[in-house]
Amino acid sequence: MWNTFHAVTTMTPTPPRIILLFSGKRKSGKDYVTDLIQKRLTAEICCILRLSAPLKQQYAKVQYSIQLLTCVDDAESECGLDEGVKFDWIIRNDGADDVLEEQLEGLLALIKAREDSNTQNSIKLD
């Protein structure tokens, strides 16, 4: 059972000011949603780091590379690691573009508010 995480962070020579960590099942739209956020924030200040693939690859190389067989887990239990985690924001990606857009606008407003409260150099949203 693998849980997939994606992080979106602002790119600066200093440590990131905001990190968004996305967790969800396979094919739930994490790539799609994080790409939409990056387009709005721009690639100059926003970077997407995909964590699950490199972690799986390293695990396969270090632990039992000869014996390793890979498979896909399509079971509902794929997000079992989400149990007991309190999320600050939940994005429902069920195919309704207008609903998704409304959720992203709310998230971007939250990001901007947090950034404004942390620094005088606010994020410019497109």
CSV table of N, CA, C and O in Angstrom, one decimal:
chain,number,residue,atom,x,y,z
A,1,MET,N,0.8,-1.2,0.0
A,1,MET,CA,0.0,0.0,0.0
A,1,MET,C,0.9,1.2,0.0
A,1,MET,O,1.7,1.4,0.9
A,2,TRP,N,0.7,2.1,-1.0
A,2,TRP,CA,1.5,3.3,-1.1
A,2,TRP,C,0.6,4.5,-1.0
A,2,TRP,O,-0.5,4.5,-1.6
A,3,ASN,N,1.0,5.5,-0.3
A,3,ASN,CA,0.3,6.7,-0.2
A,3,ASN,C,1.1,7.7,-1.0
A,3,ASN,O,2.3,7.8,-0.9
A,4,THR,N,0.5,8.5,-1.9
A,4,THR,CA,1.2,9.4,-2.7
A,4,THR,C,1.1,10.8,-2.2
A,4,THR,O,0.0,11.3,-1.9
A,5,PHE,N,2.2,11.5,-2.1
A,5,PHE,CA,2.3,12.9,-1.7
A,5,PHE,C,2.9,13.8,-2.7
A,5,PHE,O,3.8,13.4,-3.4
A,6,HIS,N,2.4,14.9,-2.9
A,6,HIS,CA,2.9,16.0,-3.7
A,6,HIS,C,3.1,17.2,-2.9
A,6,HIS,O,2.3,17.5,-2.1
A,7,ALA,N,4.2,17.9,-3.1
A,7,ALA,CA,4.4,19.2,-2.4
A,7,ALA,C,4.5,20.3,-3.4
A,7,ALA,O,5.1,20.1,-4.5
A,8,VAL,N,3.9,21.4,-3.1
A,8,VAL,CA,4.1,22.6,-3.9
A,8,VAL,C,4.8,23.6,-3.0
A,8,VAL,O,4.3,23.9,-1.9
A,9,THR,N,5.8,24.2,-3.4
A,9,THR,CA,6.6,25.2,-2.6
A,9,THR,C,7.0,26.4,-3.4
A,9,THR,O,7.1,26.3,-4.6
A,10,THR,N,7.2,27.5,-2.8
A,10,THR,CA,7.7,28.6,-3.5
A,10,THR,C,9.2,28.5,-3.6
A,10,THR,O,9.9,28.0,-2.8
A,11,MET,N,9.7,28.9,-4.8
A,11,MET,CA,11.2,28.7,-5.1
A,11,MET,C,11.9,30.0,-4.8
A,11,MET,O,11.6,31.1,-5.3
A,12,THR,N,12.8,30.0,-3.9
A,12,THR,CA,13.6,31.1,-3.5
A,12,THR,C,15.0,30.6,-3.1
A,12,THR,O,15.1,29.4,-2.8
A,13,PRO,N,16.0,31.5,-3.1
A,13,PRO,CA,17.3,31.0,-2.6
A,13,PRO,C,17.3,30.8,-1.1
A,13,PRO,O,18.2,30.1,-0.5
A,14,THR,N,16.3,31.2,-0.4
A,14,THR,CA,16.1,31.0,1.0
A,14,THR,C,15.1,29.8,1.2
A,14,THR,O,14.5,29.4,0.3
A,15,PRO,N,15.0,29.4,2.4
A,15,PRO,CA,14.0,28.3,2.6
A,15,PRO,C,12.6,28.7,2.2
A,15,PRO,O,12.3,29.8,2.2
A,16,PRO,N,11.8,27.7,1.8
A,16,PRO,CA,10.5,28.0,1.3
A,16,PRO,C,9.6,28.7,2.4
A,16,PRO,O,9.8,28.4,3.6
A,17,ARG,N,8.8,29.6,2.0
A,17,ARG,CA,7.9,30.3,2.9
A,17,ARG,C,6.6,29.6,3.1
A,17,ARG,O,6.0,29.6,4.2
A,18,ILE,N,6.2,28.9,2.1
A,18,ILE,CA,4.9,28.1,2.2
A,18,ILE,C,5.1,26.8,1.5
A,18,ILE,O,5.7,26.7,0.4
A,19,ILE,N,4.7,25.7,2.1
A,19,ILE,CA,4.7,24.3,1.5
A,19,ILE,C,3.3,23.8,1.6
A,19,ILE,O,2.7,23.7,2.7
A,20,LEU,N,2.8,23.3,0.5
A,20,LEU,CA,1.5,22.6,0.4
A,20,LEU,C,1.8,21.2,0.2
A,20,LEU,O,2.5,20.8,-0.8
A,21,LEU,N,1.3,20.3,1.0
A,21,LEU,CA,1.5,18.9,0.9
A,21,LEU,C,0.2,18.3,0.5
A,21,LEU,O,-0.8,18.4,1.2
A,22,PHE,N,0.2,17.6,-0.7
A,22,PHE,CA,-1.0,17.0,-1.2
A,22,PHE,C,-0.9,15.5,-1.0
A,22,PHE,O,0.1,14.9,-1.3
A,23,SER,N,-2.0,14.9,-0.5
A,23,SER,CA,-2.1,13.5,-0.3
A,23,SER,C,-3.4,13.0,-1.0
A,23,SER,O,-4.4,13.6,-0.8
A,24,GLY,N,-3.3,11.9,-1.6
A,24,GLY,CA,-4.5,11.3,-2.2
A,24,GLY,C,-4.3,10.0,-2.9
A,24,GLY,O,-3.1,9.6,-3.1
A,25,LYS,N,-5.3,9.4,-3.3
A,25,LYS,CA,-5.2,8.1,-4.0
A,25,LYS,C,-4.7,8.3,-5.4
A,25,LYS,O,-4.7,9.4,-6.0
A,26,ARG,N,-4.2,7.2,-6.0
A,26,ARG,CA,-3.8,7.2,-7.4
A,26,ARG,C,-4.9,7.7,-8.2
A,26,ARG,O,-6.1,7.4,-8.0
A,27,LYS,N,-4.5,8.4,-9.2
A,27,LYS,CA,-5.5,8.9,-10.2
A,27,LYS,C,-6.5,9.9,-9.6
A,27,LYS,O,-7.6,10.1,-10.2
A,28,SER,N,-6.2,10.5,-8.5
A,28,SER,CA,-7.2,11.4,-7.9
A,28,SER,C,-7.1,12.8,-8.4
A,28,SER,O,-7.9,13.7,-8.1
A,29,GLY,N,-6.0,13.1,-9.2
A,29,GLY,CA,-5.9,14.4,-9.7
A,29,GLY,C,-4.8,15.3,-9.1
A,29,GLY,O,-4.8,16.5,-9.3
A,30,LYS,N,-3.9,14.7,-8.3
A,30,LYS,CA,-2.9,15.5,-7.6
A,30,LYS,C,-2.0,16.2,-8.6
A,30,LYS,O,-1.7,17.4,-8.4
A,31,ASP,N,-1.6,15.5,-9.7
A,31,ASP,CA,-0.8,16.2,-10.7
A,31,ASP,C,-1.6,17.3,-11.3
A,31,ASP,O,-1.0,18.4,-11.5
A,32,TYR,N,-2.8,17.1,-11.7
A,32,TYR,CA,-3.6,18.1,-12.3
A,32,TYR,C,-3.8,19.3,-11.4
A,32,TYR,O,-3.6,20.4,-11.9
A,33,VAL,N,-4.2,19.1,-10.2
A,33,VAL,CA,-4.4,20.2,-9.3
A,33,VAL,C,-3.1,21.0,-9.0
A,33,VAL,O,-3.1,22.2,-9.0
A,34,THR,N,-2.0,20.3,-8.7
A,34,THR,CA,-0.8,21.0,-8.4
A,34,THR,C,-0.3,21.8,-9.7
A,34,THR,O,0.3,22.8,-9.5
A,35,ASP,N,-0.5,21.2,-10.9
A,35,ASP,CA,-0.1,22.0,-12.1
A,35,ASP,C,-1.0,23.2,-12.2
A,35,ASP,O,-0.5,24.3,-12.6
A,36,LEU,N,-2.3,23.1,-11.9
A,36,LEU,CA,-3.1,24.3,-12.0
A,36,LEU,C,-2.6,25.4,-11.0
A,36,LEU,O,-2.6,26.6,-11.3
A,37,ILE,N,-2.3,25.0,-9.8
A,37,ILE,CA,-1.8,25.9,-8.8
A,37,ILE,C,-0.5,26.6,-9.2
A,37,ILE,O,-0.3,27.8,-9.2
A,38,GLN,N,0.4,25.8,-9.8
A,38,GLN,CA,1.7,26.3,-10.3
A,38,GLN,C,1.5,27.3,-11.4
A,38,GLN,O,2.1,28.3,-11.4
A,39,LYS,N,0.6,27.0,-12.3
A,39,LYS,CA,0.3,28.0,-13.4
A,39,LYS,C,-0.2,29.3,-12.8
A,39,LYS,O,0.1,30.4,-13.3
A,40,ARG,N,-1.0,29.3,-11.8
A,40,ARG,CA,-1.5,30.5,-11.2
A,40,ARG,C,-0.5,31.3,-10.4
A,40,ARG,O,-0.5,32.5,-10.4
A,41,LEU,N,0.4,30.6,-9.8
A,41,LEU,CA,1.4,31.2,-9.0
A,41,LEU,C,2.7,31.5,-9.8
A,41,LEU,O,3.5,32.4,-9.4
A,42,THR,N,2.8,30.9,-10.9
A,42,THR,CA,3.9,31.0,-11.9
A,42,THR,C,5.1,30.1,-11.4
A,42,THR,O,5.4,30.0,-10.3
A,43,ALA,N,5.8,29.6,-12.4
A,43,ALA,CA,6.9,28.7,-12.2
A,43,ALA,C,8.1,29.4,-11.6
A,43,ALA,O,9.0,28.8,-11.0
A,44,GLU,N,8.1,30.7,-11.7
A,44,GLU,CA,9.3,31.5,-11.1
A,44,GLU,C,9.3,31.5,-9.6
A,44,GLU,O,10.3,31.5,-9.0
A,45,ILE,N,8.1,31.3,-9.0
A,45,ILE,CA,8.0,31.3,-7.5
A,45,ILE,C,7.4,30.1,-6.9
A,45,ILE,O,7.3,29.9,-5.7
A,46,CYS,N,7.0,29.1,-7.8
A,46,CYS,CA,6.4,27.9,-7.3
A,46,CYS,C,7.0,26.7,-7.9
A,46,CYS,O,7.2,26.6,-9.2
A,47,CYS,N,7.3,25.7,-7.1
A,47,CYS,CA,8.0,24.5,-7.6
A,47,CYS,C,7.2,23.3,-7.1
A,47,CYS,O,6.7,23.3,-6.0
A,48,ILE,N,7.0,22.3,-8.0
A,48,ILE,CA,6.3,21.1,-7.6
A,48,ILE,C,7.4,20.0,-7.4
A,48,ILE,O,8.2,19.7,-8.2
A,49,LEU,N,7.3,19.3,-6.2
A,49,LEU,CA,8.2,18.2,-5.9
A,49,LEU,C,7.3,17.0,-5.8
A,49,LEU,O,6.4,17.0,-4.9
A,50,ARG,N,7.5,16.0,-6.6
A,50,ARG,CA,6.8,14.8,-6.5
A,50,ARG,C,7.6,13.8,-5.7
A,50,ARG,O,8.7,13.4,-6.1
A,51,LEU,N,7.0,13.3,-4.6
A,51,LEU,CA,7.8,12.6,-3.6
A,51,LEU,C,7.6,11.1,-3.8
A,51,LEU,O,8.5,10.3,-3.5
A,52,SER,N,6.5,10.6,-4.2
A,52,SER,CA,6.2,9.1,-4.1
A,52,SER,C,7.1,8.3,-5.1
A,52,SER,O,7.6,7.3,-4.7
A,53,ALA,N,7.2,8.8,-6.3
A,53,ALA,CA,8.0,8.0,-7.3
A,53,ALA,C,9.4,7.8,-6.8
A,53,ALA,O,10.0,6.7,-6.8
A,54,PRO,N,10.1,8.9,-6.4
A,54,PRO,CA,11.5,8.7,-6.0
A,54,PRO,C,11.6,7.9,-4.7
A,54,PRO,O,12.6,7.1,-4.6
A,55,LEU,N,10.6,8.0,-3.8
A,55,LEU,CA,10.7,7.1,-2.6
A,55,LEU,C,10.5,5.7,-3.0
A,55,LEU,O,11.2,4.8,-2.5
A,56,LYS,N,9.6,5.4,-3.9
A,56,LYS,CA,9.4,4.0,-4.3
A,56,LYS,C,10.6,3.4,-5.0
A,56,LYS,O,11.0,2.3,-4.8
A,57,GLN,N,11.2,4.3,-5.9
A,57,GLN,CA,12.4,3.9,-6.6
A,57,GLN,C,13.5,3.6,-5.7
A,57,GLN,O,14.2,2.5,-5.8
A,58,GLN,N,13.8,4.4,-4.7
A,58,GLN,CA,14.8,4.2,-3.7
A,58,GLN,C,14.6,3.0,-2.9
A,58,GLN,O,15.5,2.2,-2.7
A,59,TYR,N,13.4,2.8,-2.5
A,59,TYR,CA,13.0,1.6,-1.7
A,59,TYR,C,13.3,0.3,-2.5
A,59,TYR,O,13.8,-0.6,-2.0
A,60,ALA,N,13.0,0.4,-3.8
A,60,ALA,CA,13.2,-0.8,-4.6
A,60,ALA,C,14.7,-1.1,-4.8
A,60,ALA,O,15.1,-2.2,-4.8
A,61,LYS,N,15.5,-0.1,-4.9
A,61,LYS,CA,16.9,-0.2,-5.1
A,61,LYS,C,17.6,-0.8,-3.9
A,61,LYS,O,18.5,-1.6,-3.9
A,62,VAL,N,17.2,-0.2,-2.7
A,62,VAL,CA,17.9,-0.5,-1.4
A,62,VAL,C,17.4,-1.8,-0.8
A,62,VAL,O,18.1,-2.6,-0.4
A,63,GLN,N,16.0,-2.0,-0.8
A,63,GLN,CA,15.5,-3.2,-0.1
A,63,GLN,C,15.0,-4.2,-1.1
A,63,GLN,O,13.9,-4.1,-1.7
A,64,TYR,N,15.8,-5.3,-1.3
A,64,TYR,CA,15.4,-6.5,-2.0
A,64,TYR,C,15.2,-6.2,-3.5
A,64,TYR,O,14.3,-6.6,-4.2
A,65,SER,N,16.2,-5.5,-4.2
A,65,SER,CA,16.1,-5.2,-5.6
A,65,SER,C,16.0,-6.4,-6.5
A,65,SER,O,15.3,-6.4,-7.5
A,66,ILE,N,16.6,-7.5,-6.1
A,66,ILE,CA,16.5,-8.7,-6.9
A,66,ILE,C,15.2,-9.4,-6.8
A,66,ILE,O,14.6,-9.9,-7.8
A,67,GLN,N,14.6,-9.4,-5.6
A,67,GLN,CA,13.3,-10.1,-5.4
A,67,GLN,C,12.1,-9.2,-5.7
A,67,GLN,O,11.0,-9.7,-5.7
A,68,LEU,N,12.3,-7.9,-6.0
A,68,LEU,CA,11.2,-7.0,-6.2
A,68,LEU,C,10.3,-7.2,-7.4
A,68,LEU,O,10.8,-7.4,-8.5
A,69,LEU,N,9.0,-7.3,-7.1
A,69,LEU,CA,8.0,-7.3,-8.2
A,69,LEU,C,7.1,-6.1,-7.9
A,69,LEU,O,6.7,-5.9,-6.8
A,70,THR,N,6.9,-5.4,-9.0
A,70,THR,CA,6.0,-4.2,-8.8
A,70,THR,C,4.6,-4.5,-9.2
A,70,THR,O,4.3,-5.3,-10.1
A,71,CYS,N,3.6,-3.8,-8.6
A,71,CYS,CA,2.2,-4.0,-8.9
A,71,CYS,C,1.5,-2.7,-8.6
A,71,CYS,O,2.0,-1.8,-7.9
A,72,VAL,N,0.3,-2.6,-9.0
A,72,VAL,CA,-0.5,-1.4,-8.8
A,72,VAL,C,-1.6,-1.8,-7.8
A,72,VAL,O,-2.3,-2.8,-7.9
A,73,ASP,N,-1.8,-0.9,-6.8
A,73,ASP,CA,-2.8,-1.1,-5.8
A,73,ASP,C,-4.0,-0.2,-6.1
A,73,ASP,O,-3.9,1.0,-5.9
A,74,ASP,N,-5.1,-0.7,-6.6
A,74,ASP,CA,-6.3,0.1,-6.9
A,74,ASP,C,-7.3,0.0,-5.8
A,74,ASP,O,-8.4,0.5,-6.0
A,75,ALA,N,-6.9,-0.6,-4.7
A,75,ALA,CA,-7.9,-0.8,-3.6
A,75,ALA,C,-8.2,0.5,-2.9
A,75,ALA,O,-7.5,1.5,-2.9
A,76,GLU,N,-9.4,0.6,-2.3
A,76,GLU,CA,-9.8,1.7,-1.5
A,76,GLU,C,-8.9,2.1,-0.4
A,76,GLU,O,-8.8,3.2,0.1
A,77,SER,N,-8.2,1.0,0.1
A,77,SER,CA,-7.3,1.2,1.2
A,77,SER,C,-6.0,2.0,0.9
A,77,SER,O,-5.1,2.2,1.7
A,78,GLU,N,-5.8,2.4,-0.4
A,78,GLU,CA,-4.6,3.0,-0.8
A,78,GLU,C,-4.2,4.2,0.1
A,78,GLU,O,-3.0,4.5,0.3
A,79,CYS,N,-5.2,4.9,0.6
A,79,CYS,CA,-4.9,6.1,1.4
A,79,CYS,C,-5.0,5.8,2.9
A,79,CYS,O,-5.2,6.7,3.7
A,80,GLY,N,-4.7,4.6,3.3
A,80,GLY,CA,-4.7,4.2,4.7
A,80,GLY,C,-3.8,5.0,5.6
A,80,GLY,O,-4.1,5.2,6.7
A,81,LEU,N,-2.7,5.6,5.0
A,81,LEU,CA,-1.9,6.4,5.8
A,81,LEU,C,-2.5,7.8,6.1
A,81,LEU,O,-2.0,8.6,6.9
A,82,ASP,N,-3.6,8.1,5.5
A,82,ASP,CA,-4.3,9.4,5.7
A,82,ASP,C,-5.1,9.3,7.0
A,82,ASP,O,-5.5,10.3,7.5
A,83,GLU,N,-5.4,8.1,7.5
A,83,GLU,CA,-6.2,8.0,8.7
A,83,GLU,C,-5.5,8.7,9.9
A,83,GLU,O,-4.3,8.6,10.1
A,84,GLY,N,-6.3,9.5,10.6
A,84,GLY,CA,-5.9,10.2,11.8
A,84,GLY,C,-5.1,11.5,11.5
A,84,GLY,O,-4.6,12.1,12.4
A,85,VAL,N,-5.0,11.8,10.2
A,85,VAL,CA,-4.3,13.1,9.8
A,85,VAL,C,-5.3,14.2,9.7
A,85,VAL,O,-6.3,14.0,9.0
A,86,LYS,N,-5.0,15.3,10.3
A,86,LYS,CA,-5.9,16.5,10.2
A,86,LYS,C,-5.4,17.3,9.0
A,86,LYS,O,-4.3,17.9,9.1
A,87,PHE,N,-6.2,17.4,8.0
A,87,PHE,CA,-5.9,18.2,6.8
A,87,PHE,C,-6.4,19.7,7.0
A,87,PHE,O,-7.5,19.9,7.5
A,88,ASP,N,-5.6,20.6,6.6
A,88,ASP,CA,-6.0,22.0,6.6
A,88,ASP,C,-7.0,22.4,5.5
A,88,ASP,O,-7.9,23.3,5.7
A,89,TRP,N,-6.9,21.7,4.4
A,89,TRP,CA,-7.7,22.0,3.2
A,89,TRP,C,-8.0,20.7,2.5
A,89,TRP,O,-7.1,19.9,2.3
A,90,ILE,N,-9.2,20.4,2.1
A,90,ILE,CA,-9.6,19.3,1.3
A,90,ILE,C,-10.1,19.7,0.0
A,90,ILE,O,-11.0,20.5,-0.1
A,91,ILE,N,-9.5,19.2,-1.1
A,91,ILE,CA,-10.0,19.5,-2.4
A,91,ILE,C,-10.7,18.3,-3.0
A,91,ILE,O,-10.1,17.2,-3.0
A,92,ARG,N,-11.9,18.4,-3.4
A,92,ARG,CA,-12.6,17.3,-4.0
A,92,ARG,C,-12.6,17.5,-5.5
A,92,ARG,O,-13.0,18.5,-6.1
A,93,ASN,N,-12.0,16.5,-6.2
A,93,ASN,CA,-11.8,16.6,-7.6
A,93,ASN,C,-12.6,15.5,-8.2
A,93,ASN,O,-12.2,14.4,-8.5
A,94,ASP,N,-13.9,15.8,-8.4
A,94,ASP,CA,-14.8,14.8,-9.0
A,94,ASP,C,-15.3,15.1,-10.4
A,94,ASP,O,-16.3,14.6,-10.8
A,95,GLY,N,-14.6,15.9,-11.1
A,95,GLY,CA,-14.9,16.2,-12.5
A,95,GLY,C,-15.7,17.5,-12.7
A,95,GLY,O,-15.9,17.9,-13.9
A,96,ALA,N,-16.1,18.1,-11.7
A,96,ALA,CA,-16.9,19.4,-11.8
A,96,ALA,C,-15.9,20.6,-11.8
A,96,ALA,O,-15.4,21.0,-10.8
A,97,ASP,N,-15.6,21.1,-13.0
A,97,ASP,CA,-14.5,22.1,-13.1
A,97,ASP,C,-14.9,23.4,-12.3
A,97,ASP,O,-14.0,24.0,-11.7
A,98,ASP,N,-16.1,23.8,-12.3
A,98,ASP,CA,-16.5,25.0,-11.6
A,98,ASP,C,-16.3,24.8,-10.1
A,98,ASP,O,-15.9,25.7,-9.4
A,99,VAL,N,-16.6,23.6,-9.6
A,99,VAL,CA,-16.4,23.4,-8.2
A,99,VAL,C,-14.9,23.3,-7.8
A,99,VAL,O,-14.5,23.9,-6.8
A,100,LEU,N,-14.1,22.7,-8.7
A,100,LEU,CA,-12.7,22.6,-8.5
A,100,LEU,C,-12.1,24.1,-8.5
A,100,LEU,O,-11.3,24.4,-7.7
A,101,GLU,N,-12.5,24.8,-9.5
A,101,GLU,CA,-12.0,26.2,-9.6
A,101,GLU,C,-12.4,27.0,-8.3
A,101,GLU,O,-11.5,27.8,-7.8
A,102,GLU,N,-13.5,26.9,-7.8
A,102,GLU,CA,-13.9,27.6,-6.6
A,102,GLU,C,-13.0,27.2,-5.4
A,102,GLU,O,-12.6,28.0,-4.6
A,103,GLN,N,-12.8,25.9,-5.3
A,103,GLN,CA,-11.9,25.4,-4.2
A,103,GLN,C,-10.5,25.9,-4.4
A,103,GLN,O,-9.8,26.3,-3.4
A,104,LEU,N,-10.0,25.9,-5.6
A,104,LEU,CA,-8.6,26.4,-5.8
A,104,LEU,C,-8.5,27.9,-5.5
A,104,LEU,O,-7.5,28.4,-5.0
A,105,GLU,N,-9.5,28.7,-5.9
A,105,GLU,CA,-9.6,30.1,-5.5
A,105,GLU,C,-9.5,30.3,-4.0
A,105,GLU,O,-8.8,31.2,-3.5
A,106,GLY,N,-10.2,29.5,-3.3
A,106,GLY,CA,-10.2,29.6,-1.8
A,106,GLY,C,-8.8,29.3,-1.3
A,106,GLY,O,-8.3,29.9,-0.4
A,107,LEU,N,-8.2,28.2,-1.8
A,107,LEU,CA,-6.9,27.8,-1.4
A,107,LEU,C,-5.8,28.9,-1.7
A,107,LEU,O,-5.0,29.2,-0.9
A,108,LEU,N,-5.9,29.5,-2.9
A,108,LEU,CA,-5.0,30.5,-3.3
A,108,LEU,C,-5.2,31.8,-2.5
A,108,LEU,O,-4.2,32.4,-2.1
A,109,ALA,N,-6.4,32.1,-2.1
A,109,ALA,CA,-6.6,33.2,-1.2
A,109,ALA,C,-6.0,32.9,0.2
A,109,ALA,O,-5.4,33.8,0.8
A,110,LEU,N,-6.1,31.7,0.7
A,110,LEU,CA,-5.5,31.3,1.9
A,110,LEU,C,-3.9,31.4,1.8
A,110,LEU,O,-3.3,31.9,2.7
A,111,ILE,N,-3.4,31.0,0.7
A,111,ILE,CA,-1.9,31.1,0.5
A,111,ILE,C,-1.5,32.6,0.5
A,111,ILE,O,-0.6,32.9,1.2
A,112,LYS,N,-2.2,33.4,-0.2
A,112,LYS,CA,-1.9,34.8,-0.3
A,112,LYS,C,-2.0,35.5,1.1
A,112,LYS,O,-1.2,36.2,1.5
A,113,ALA,N,-3.1,35.1,1.8
A,113,ALA,CA,-3.2,35.7,3.2
A,113,ALA,C,-2.1,35.3,4.1
A,113,ALA,O,-1.6,36.1,4.8
A,114,ARG,N,-1.7,34.0,4.0
A,114,ARG,CA,-0.6,33.6,4.9
A,114,ARG,C,0.7,34.2,4.4
A,114,ARG,O,1.5,34.6,5.3
A,115,GLU,N,0.9,34.3,3.1
A,115,GLU,CA,2.1,35.0,2.6
A,115,GLU,C,2.2,36.5,3.0
A,115,GLU,O,3.2,37.0,3.5
A,116,ASP,N,1.0,37.2,2.9
A,116,ASP,CA,0.9,38.6,3.3
A,116,ASP,C,1.2,38.7,4.8
A,116,ASP,O,1.9,39.7,5.2
A,117,SER,N,0.8,37.8,5.6
A,117,SER,CA,1.1,37.9,7.0
A,117,SER,C,2.5,37.6,7.4
A,117,SER,O,3.0,38.0,8.4
A,118,ASN,N,3.2,36.9,6.5
A,118,ASN,CA,4.6,36.5,6.8
A,118,ASN,C,5.7,37.4,6.2
A,118,ASN,O,6.8,37.4,6.7
A,119,THR,N,5.3,38.1,5.2
A,119,THR,CA,6.3,38.9,4.5
A,119,THR,C,5.7,40.1,3.8
A,119,THR,O,4.5,40.1,3.5
A,120,GLN,N,6.5,41.1,3.6
A,120,GLN,CA,6.0,42.2,2.8
A,120,GLN,C,6.0,41.9,1.3
A,120,GLN,O,5.3,42.6,0.5
A,121,ASN,N,6.7,40.9,0.9
A,121,ASN,CA,6.8,40.5,-0.5
A,121,ASN,C,5.7,39.5,-0.8
A,121,ASN,O,5.9,38.3,-0.7
A,122,SER,N,4.5,39.9,-1.1
A,122,SER,CA,3.4,39.0,-1.3
A,122,SER,C,3.5,38.3,-2.6
A,122,SER,O,4.1,38.8,-3.6
A,123,ILE,N,2.8,37.2,-2.7
A,123,ILE,CA,2.7,36.4,-3.9
A,123,ILE,C,1.8,37.1,-4.8
A,123,ILE,O,0.7,37.5,-4.4
A,124,LYS,N,2.2,37.2,-6.1
A,124,LYS,CA,1.3,37.8,-7.1
A,124,LYS,C,0.5,36.7,-7.8
A,124,LYS,O,1.1,35.9,-8.4
A,125,LEU,N,-0.8,36.7,-7.6
A,125,LEU,CA,-1.6,35.7,-8.2
A,125,LEU,C,-2.1,36.2,-9.6
A,125,LEU,O,-2.5,37.3,-9.8
A,126,ASP,N,-2.0,35.3,-10.6
A,126,ASP,CA,-2.5,35.6,-11.9
A,126,ASP,C,-4.0,35.4,-12.0
A,126,ASP,O,-4.6,34.6,-11.4
